[in-house]
Amino acid sequence: MNVYEINGYWIAAKDADEAFGHYLDDSCFIDDVYLGQMIEDTEEQVIISVRRVREKEKTIKNIPCCEDGCDRCAEKNDQEYDSMQDIIDRSTEFPRTLAIDS
């Protein structure tokens, strides 16, 4: 399973096309595009960045298990962290959003 970073979304999918389709469905990115008043004959560009994540990046434990307390970290002073690979290994449905850069 590959992981793609698309405009701050980390998505596990078999290929970039599948990840990109999932990103469009999941992100509603177009809602955040504001072009305002445009002068006649001007052009604006909307850029979407797609990057395939390296295998070694997938094993870094940097994704918090929750936002503010769950069964895994409730008894601790800090959150537990997962790697992208940990989440992929526990998942059965793909494509899947693994994390969102906030």
Coordinates of N, CA, C and O in Angstrom, one line a residue:
M1 N 0.8 -1.2 0.0 CA 0.0 0.0 0.0 C 0.9 1.2 0.0 O 1.8 1.3 0.8
N2 N 0.6 2.2 -0.9 CA 1.4 3.4 -1.0 C 0.7 4.5 -0.1 O -0.5 4.4 0.1
V3 N 1.4 5.5 0.2 CA 0.9 6.7 0.9 C 1.2 7.9 0.1 O 2.4 8.1 -0.4
Y4 N 0.2 8.8 -0.1 CA 0.4 10.0 -0.8 C 0.1 11.2 0.0 O -0.9 11.2 0.7
E5 N 0.9 12.2 0.0 CA 0.6 13.5 0.6 C 0.0 14.4 -0.4 O 0.6 14.7 -1.4
I6 N -1.2 14.8 -0.2 CA -1.9 15.7 -1.1 C -2.4 16.9 -0.4 O -3.4 16.8 0.4
N7 N -1.8 18.0 -0.6 CA -2.2 19.3 0.1 C -2.4 19.1 1.6 O -3.4 19.6 2.1
G8 N -1.6 18.4 2.3 CA -1.7 18.3 3.7 C -2.5 17.1 4.2 O -2.7 16.9 5.4
Y9 N -3.0 16.3 3.3 CA -3.7 15.0 3.6 C -2.8 13.9 3.3 O -2.2 13.8 2.2
W10 N -2.6 12.9 4.2 CA -1.9 11.7 4.0 C -2.9 10.6 3.7 O -3.7 10.3 4.6
I11 N -2.8 10.0 2.5 CA -3.8 9.1 2.1 C -3.2 7.8 1.7 O -2.2 7.8 0.9
A12 N -3.6 6.7 2.2 CA -3.2 5.3 1.8 C -4.0 4.9 0.7 O -5.3 4.9 0.8
A13 N -3.4 4.5 -0.4 CA -4.1 4.0 -1.6 C -3.2 3.2 -2.5 O -2.0 3.3 -2.3
K14 N -3.8 2.5 -3.4 CA -2.9 1.6 -4.3 C -2.1 2.5 -5.3 O -1.1 2.1 -5.7
D15 N -2.7 3.6 -5.7 CA -2.0 4.5 -6.7 C -2.4 5.9 -6.5 O -3.3 6.2 -5.8
A16 N -1.7 6.8 -7.2 CA -1.9 8.2 -7.0 C -3.3 8.6 -7.5 O -4.0 9.5 -7.0
D17 N -3.8 8.0 -8.6 CA -5.2 8.3 -9.1 C -6.2 8.0 -8.0 O -7.1 8.8 -7.8
E18 N -6.1 6.9 -7.4 CA -7.1 6.5 -6.3 C -7.0 7.5 -5.2 O -8.0 7.9 -4.6
A19 N -5.7 7.8 -4.8 CA -5.5 8.8 -3.7 C -6.1 10.1 -4.0 O -6.7 10.8 -3.2
F20 N -5.9 10.6 -5.2 CA -6.4 11.9 -5.6 C -7.9 11.9 -5.6 O -8.5 12.9 -5.1
G21 N -8.5 10.9 -6.1 CA -10.0 10.8 -6.1 C -10.5 10.9 -4.7 O -11.5 11.5 -4.4
H22 N -9.9 10.1 -3.8 CA -10.3 10.1 -2.4 C -10.1 11.5 -1.8 O -10.9 12.0 -1.0
Y23 N -9.0 12.2 -2.1 CA -8.7 13.5 -1.6 C -9.9 14.5 -2.0 O -10.4 15.2 -1.2
L24 N -10.2 14.4 -3.3 CA -11.3 15.3 -3.7 C -12.6 15.0 -3.0 O -13.4 15.9 -2.7
D25 N -12.9 13.7 -2.7 CA -14.1 13.4 -2.0 C -14.1 13.8 -0.6 O -15.1 14.2 0.0
D26 N -12.9 13.6 0.1 CA -12.8 13.8 1.5 C -12.5 15.2 1.9 O -12.9 15.7 3.0
S27 N -11.8 16.0 1.1 CA -11.3 17.3 1.5 C -12.3 18.5 1.3 O -12.2 19.5 2.0
C28 N -13.1 18.4 0.3 CA -13.9 19.6 -0.1 C -13.0 20.8 -0.3 O -13.4 21.9 0.0
F29 N -11.8 20.5 -0.9 CA -10.8 21.6 -1.0 C -11.4 22.8 -1.8 O -11.0 23.9 -1.5
I30 N -12.3 22.6 -2.7 CA -12.8 23.7 -3.5 C -13.5 24.7 -2.7 O -13.6 25.9 -3.0
D31 N -14.0 24.3 -1.5 CA -14.7 25.2 -0.6 C -13.7 26.3 -0.1 O -14.2 27.4 0.3
D32 N -12.4 26.0 0.0 CA -11.5 26.9 0.5 C -10.8 27.8 -0.6 O -9.9 28.5 -0.3
V33 N -11.3 27.7 -1.8 CA -10.7 28.4 -2.9 C -11.5 29.7 -3.1 O -12.7 29.6 -3.4
Y34 N -10.9 30.8 -2.9 CA -11.6 32.1 -3.0 C -10.8 32.9 -4.0 O -9.7 33.3 -3.8
L35 N -11.5 33.3 -5.1 CA -10.8 34.0 -6.2 C -11.2 35.5 -6.1 O -10.5 36.3 -6.7
G36 N -12.3 35.8 -5.4 CA -12.7 37.2 -5.3 C -13.1 37.8 -6.7 O -13.4 37.1 -7.6
Q37 N -13.0 39.1 -6.8 CA -13.3 39.8 -8.0 C -12.1 39.7 -9.0 O -11.0 40.0 -8.6
M38 N -12.4 39.2 -10.2 CA -11.3 39.1 -11.1 C -11.5 40.1 -12.2 O -12.6 40.4 -12.7
I39 N -10.4 40.7 -12.6 CA -10.4 41.7 -13.7 C -10.5 40.9 -15.0 O -10.0 39.8 -15.2
E40 N -11.2 41.5 -16.0 CA -11.4 40.9 -17.3 C -10.1 40.4 -17.9 O -9.0 41.1 -17.8
D41 N -10.0 39.2 -18.4 CA -8.9 38.6 -19.1 C -7.7 38.3 -18.1 O -6.6 38.2 -18.5
T42 N -8.0 38.1 -16.8 CA -7.0 37.7 -15.9 C -7.2 36.2 -15.6 O -8.2 35.6 -15.9
E43 N -6.1 35.6 -15.1 CA -6.2 34.1 -14.9 C -5.6 33.9 -13.5 O -4.7 34.5 -13.1
E44 N -6.3 33.0 -12.8 CA -5.8 32.5 -11.4 C -5.6 31.0 -11.6 O -6.2 30.3 -12.3
Q45 N -4.6 30.5 -10.8 CA -4.3 29.1 -10.7 C -4.6 28.5 -9.4 O -4.3 29.2 -8.3
V46 N -5.1 27.3 -9.3 CA -5.3 26.6 -8.1 C -4.3 25.4 -8.2 O -4.4 24.6 -9.1
I47 N -3.4 25.3 -7.2 CA -2.4 24.3 -7.2 C -2.7 23.2 -6.2 O -2.9 23.5 -5.0
I48 N -2.6 22.0 -6.7 CA -2.7 20.8 -5.8 C -1.4 20.0 -5.9 O -0.9 19.7 -7.0
S49 N -0.8 19.8 -4.7 CA 0.5 19.2 -4.7 C 0.3 17.7 -4.3 O -0.3 17.4 -3.3
V50 N 0.9 16.8 -5.1 CA 0.8 15.3 -4.8 C 2.2 14.8 -4.7 O 3.0 15.0 -5.6
R51 N 2.5 14.1 -3.6 CA 3.8 13.5 -3.4 C 3.6 12.1 -2.8 O 2.9 11.8 -1.9
R52 N 4.3 11.1 -3.4 CA 4.3 9.8 -2.9 C 5.3 9.7 -1.7 O 6.5 10.1 -1.8
V53 N 4.9 9.3 -0.6 CA 5.7 9.2 0.7 C 6.7 8.1 0.6 O 6.4 7.0 0.1
R54 N 7.9 8.3 1.0 CA 9.0 7.3 1.1 C 8.6 6.2 2.1 O 8.0 6.5 3.1
E55 N 9.1 5.0 1.9 CA 8.8 3.9 2.8 C 9.2 4.2 4.2 O 8.5 3.8 5.2
K56 N 10.4 4.7 4.4 CA 10.9 5.0 5.7 C 10.1 6.0 6.5 O 10.0 6.0 7.7
E57 N 9.4 7.0 5.7 CA 8.6 7.9 6.4 C 7.3 7.3 7.0 O 6.7 7.8 7.9
K58 N 6.9 6.2 6.3 CA 5.6 5.5 6.8 C 5.8 4.9 8.2 O 4.8 4.6 8.8
T59 N 7.0 4.7 8.6 CA 7.3 4.0 9.9 C 7.5 5.0 11.1 O 7.6 4.5 12.2
I60 N 7.5 6.3 10.8 CA 7.7 7.2 11.9 C 6.4 7.4 12.7 O 5.4 7.6 12.2
K61 N 6.5 7.2 14.0 CA 5.4 7.3 14.9 C 5.1 8.8 15.2 O 5.6 9.3 16.2
N62 N 4.4 9.5 14.4 CA 4.1 10.9 14.6 C 2.6 11.3 14.4 O 2.3 12.5 14.4
I63 N 1.7 10.3 14.4 CA 0.3 10.6 14.3 C -0.3 10.4 15.6 O -0.4 9.2 16.1
P64 N -0.9 11.4 16.3 CA -1.5 11.2 17.6 C -2.7 10.3 17.5 O -3.4 10.3 16.5
C65 N -2.9 9.5 18.6 CA -4.0 8.5 18.5 C -5.4 9.2 18.6 O -6.4 8.6 18.2
C66 N -5.4 10.4 19.1 CA -6.7 11.1 19.3 C -6.5 12.6 19.4 O -5.4 13.1 19.4
E67 N -7.6 13.3 19.5 CA -7.6 14.7 19.7 C -7.4 15.1 21.2 O -6.6 15.9 21.6
D68 N -8.2 14.5 22.1 CA -8.1 14.9 23.5 C -8.6 13.8 24.4 O -9.4 14.0 25.3
G69 N -8.0 12.6 24.3 CA -8.3 11.5 25.2 C -9.1 10.4 24.6 O -10.1 10.6 24.0
C70 N -8.5 9.2 24.8 CA -9.2 8.0 24.3 C -8.8 6.8 25.2 O -8.0 7.0 26.1
D71 N -9.3 5.6 24.9 CA -9.0 4.5 25.7 C -7.5 4.2 25.8 O -7.0 3.7 26.8
R72 N -6.7 4.5 24.7 CA -5.3 4.2 24.7 C -4.5 5.1 25.6 O -3.5 4.7 26.2
C73 N -4.9 6.4 25.7 CA -4.0 7.4 26.4 C -4.7 8.0 27.6 O -4.1 8.9 28.2
A74 N -5.9 7.5 27.9 CA -6.7 8.2 29.0 C -5.9 8.1 30.4 O -6.0 9.1 31.1
E75 N -5.2 7.1 30.6 CA -4.5 6.9 31.9 C -3.1 7.5 31.9 O -2.3 7.5 32.9
K76 N -2.7 8.1 30.8 CA -1.3 8.6 30.6 C -1.3 10.1 30.6 O -2.4 10.8 30.4
N77 N -0.2 10.7 30.8 CA -0.1 12.2 30.7 C 0.1 12.7 29.3 O 0.1 13.9 29.1
D78 N 0.3 11.8 28.3 CA 0.5 12.2 27.0 C -0.2 11.3 26.0 O -0.6 10.2 26.4
Q79 N -0.3 11.7 24.8 CA -1.0 10.8 23.8 C 0.0 9.7 23.3 O 1.2 9.8 23.4
E80 N -0.6 8.7 22.8 CA 0.1 7.6 22.1 C 0.2 8.1 20.7 O -0.6 8.9 20.2
Y81 N 1.3 7.6 20.0 CA 1.5 8.0 18.6 C 1.6 6.7 17.7 O 2.1 5.7 18.2
D82 N 1.0 6.8 16.5 CA 1.1 5.7 15.6 C 1.9 6.2 14.3 O 2.0 7.4 14.1
S83 N 2.4 5.2 13.6 CA 3.0 5.5 12.3 C 1.9 5.3 11.2 O 0.8 4.7 11.5
M84 N 2.1 5.8 10.1 CA 1.2 5.6 9.0 C 1.1 4.1 8.7 O 0.0 3.6 8.5
Q85 N 2.2 3.3 8.8 CA 2.1 1.9 8.6 C 1.3 1.2 9.7 O 0.6 0.2 9.4
D86 N 1.3 1.6 11.0 CA 0.5 1.1 12.0 C -1.0 1.2 11.6 O -1.7 0.2 11.8
I87 N -1.4 2.4 11.1 CA -2.8 2.6 10.8 C -3.2 1.7 9.6 O -4.2 1.1 9.5
I88 N -2.3 1.6 8.6 CA -2.5 0.8 7.4 C -2.7 -0.7 7.8 O -3.6 -1.3 7.4
D89 N -1.9 -1.1 8.7 CA -1.9 -2.5 9.2 C -3.2 -2.8 9.9 O -3.7 -4.0 9.8
R90 N -3.8 -1.9 10.6 CA -5.1 -2.1 11.3 C -6.3 -1.8 10.4 O -7.4 -2.1 10.8
S91 N -6.1 -1.3 9.2 CA -7.2 -0.9 8.4 C -7.6 -2.0 7.3 O -6.7 -2.8 7.0
T92 N -8.8 -2.0 6.9 CA -9.2 -3.0 5.9 C -9.8 -2.3 4.7 O -9.9 -3.0 3.6
E93 N -10.2 -1.1 4.8 CA -10.8 -0.4 3.6 C -9.8 0.7 3.1 O -9.4 1.6 3.9
F94 N -9.6 0.7 1.8 CA -8.8 1.7 1.2 C -9.4 2.2 -0.1 O -10.2 1.5 -0.7
P95 N -9.2 3.4 -0.5 CA -8.2 4.4 0.1 C -8.7 4.9 1.4 O -9.9 4.8 1.7
R96 N -7.8 5.4 2.2 CA -8.1 5.9 3.6 C -7.2 7.1 3.9 O -6.0 7.1 3.7
T97 N -7.9 8.1 4.5 CA -7.1 9.2 5.0 C -6.5 8.8 6.3 O -7.1 8.4 7.3
L98 N -5.1 8.9 6.4 CA -4.4 8.5 7.6 C -4.2 9.7 8.6 O -4.2 9.5 9.8
A99 N -4.0 10.9 8.0 CA -3.8 12.1 8.8 C -4.1 13.3 8.0 O -4.0 13.3 6.8
I100 N -4.4 14.4 8.7 CA -4.6 15.7 8.0 C -3.7 16.7 8.8 O -3.7 16.8 10.0
D101 N -2.9 17.4 8.0 CA -2.0 18.5 8.6 C -2.9 19.7 8.9 O -3.5 20.2 8.0
S102 N -2.9 20.0 10.2 CA -3.8 21.1 10.5 C -3.1 22.4 10.7 O -2.0 22.6 10.8

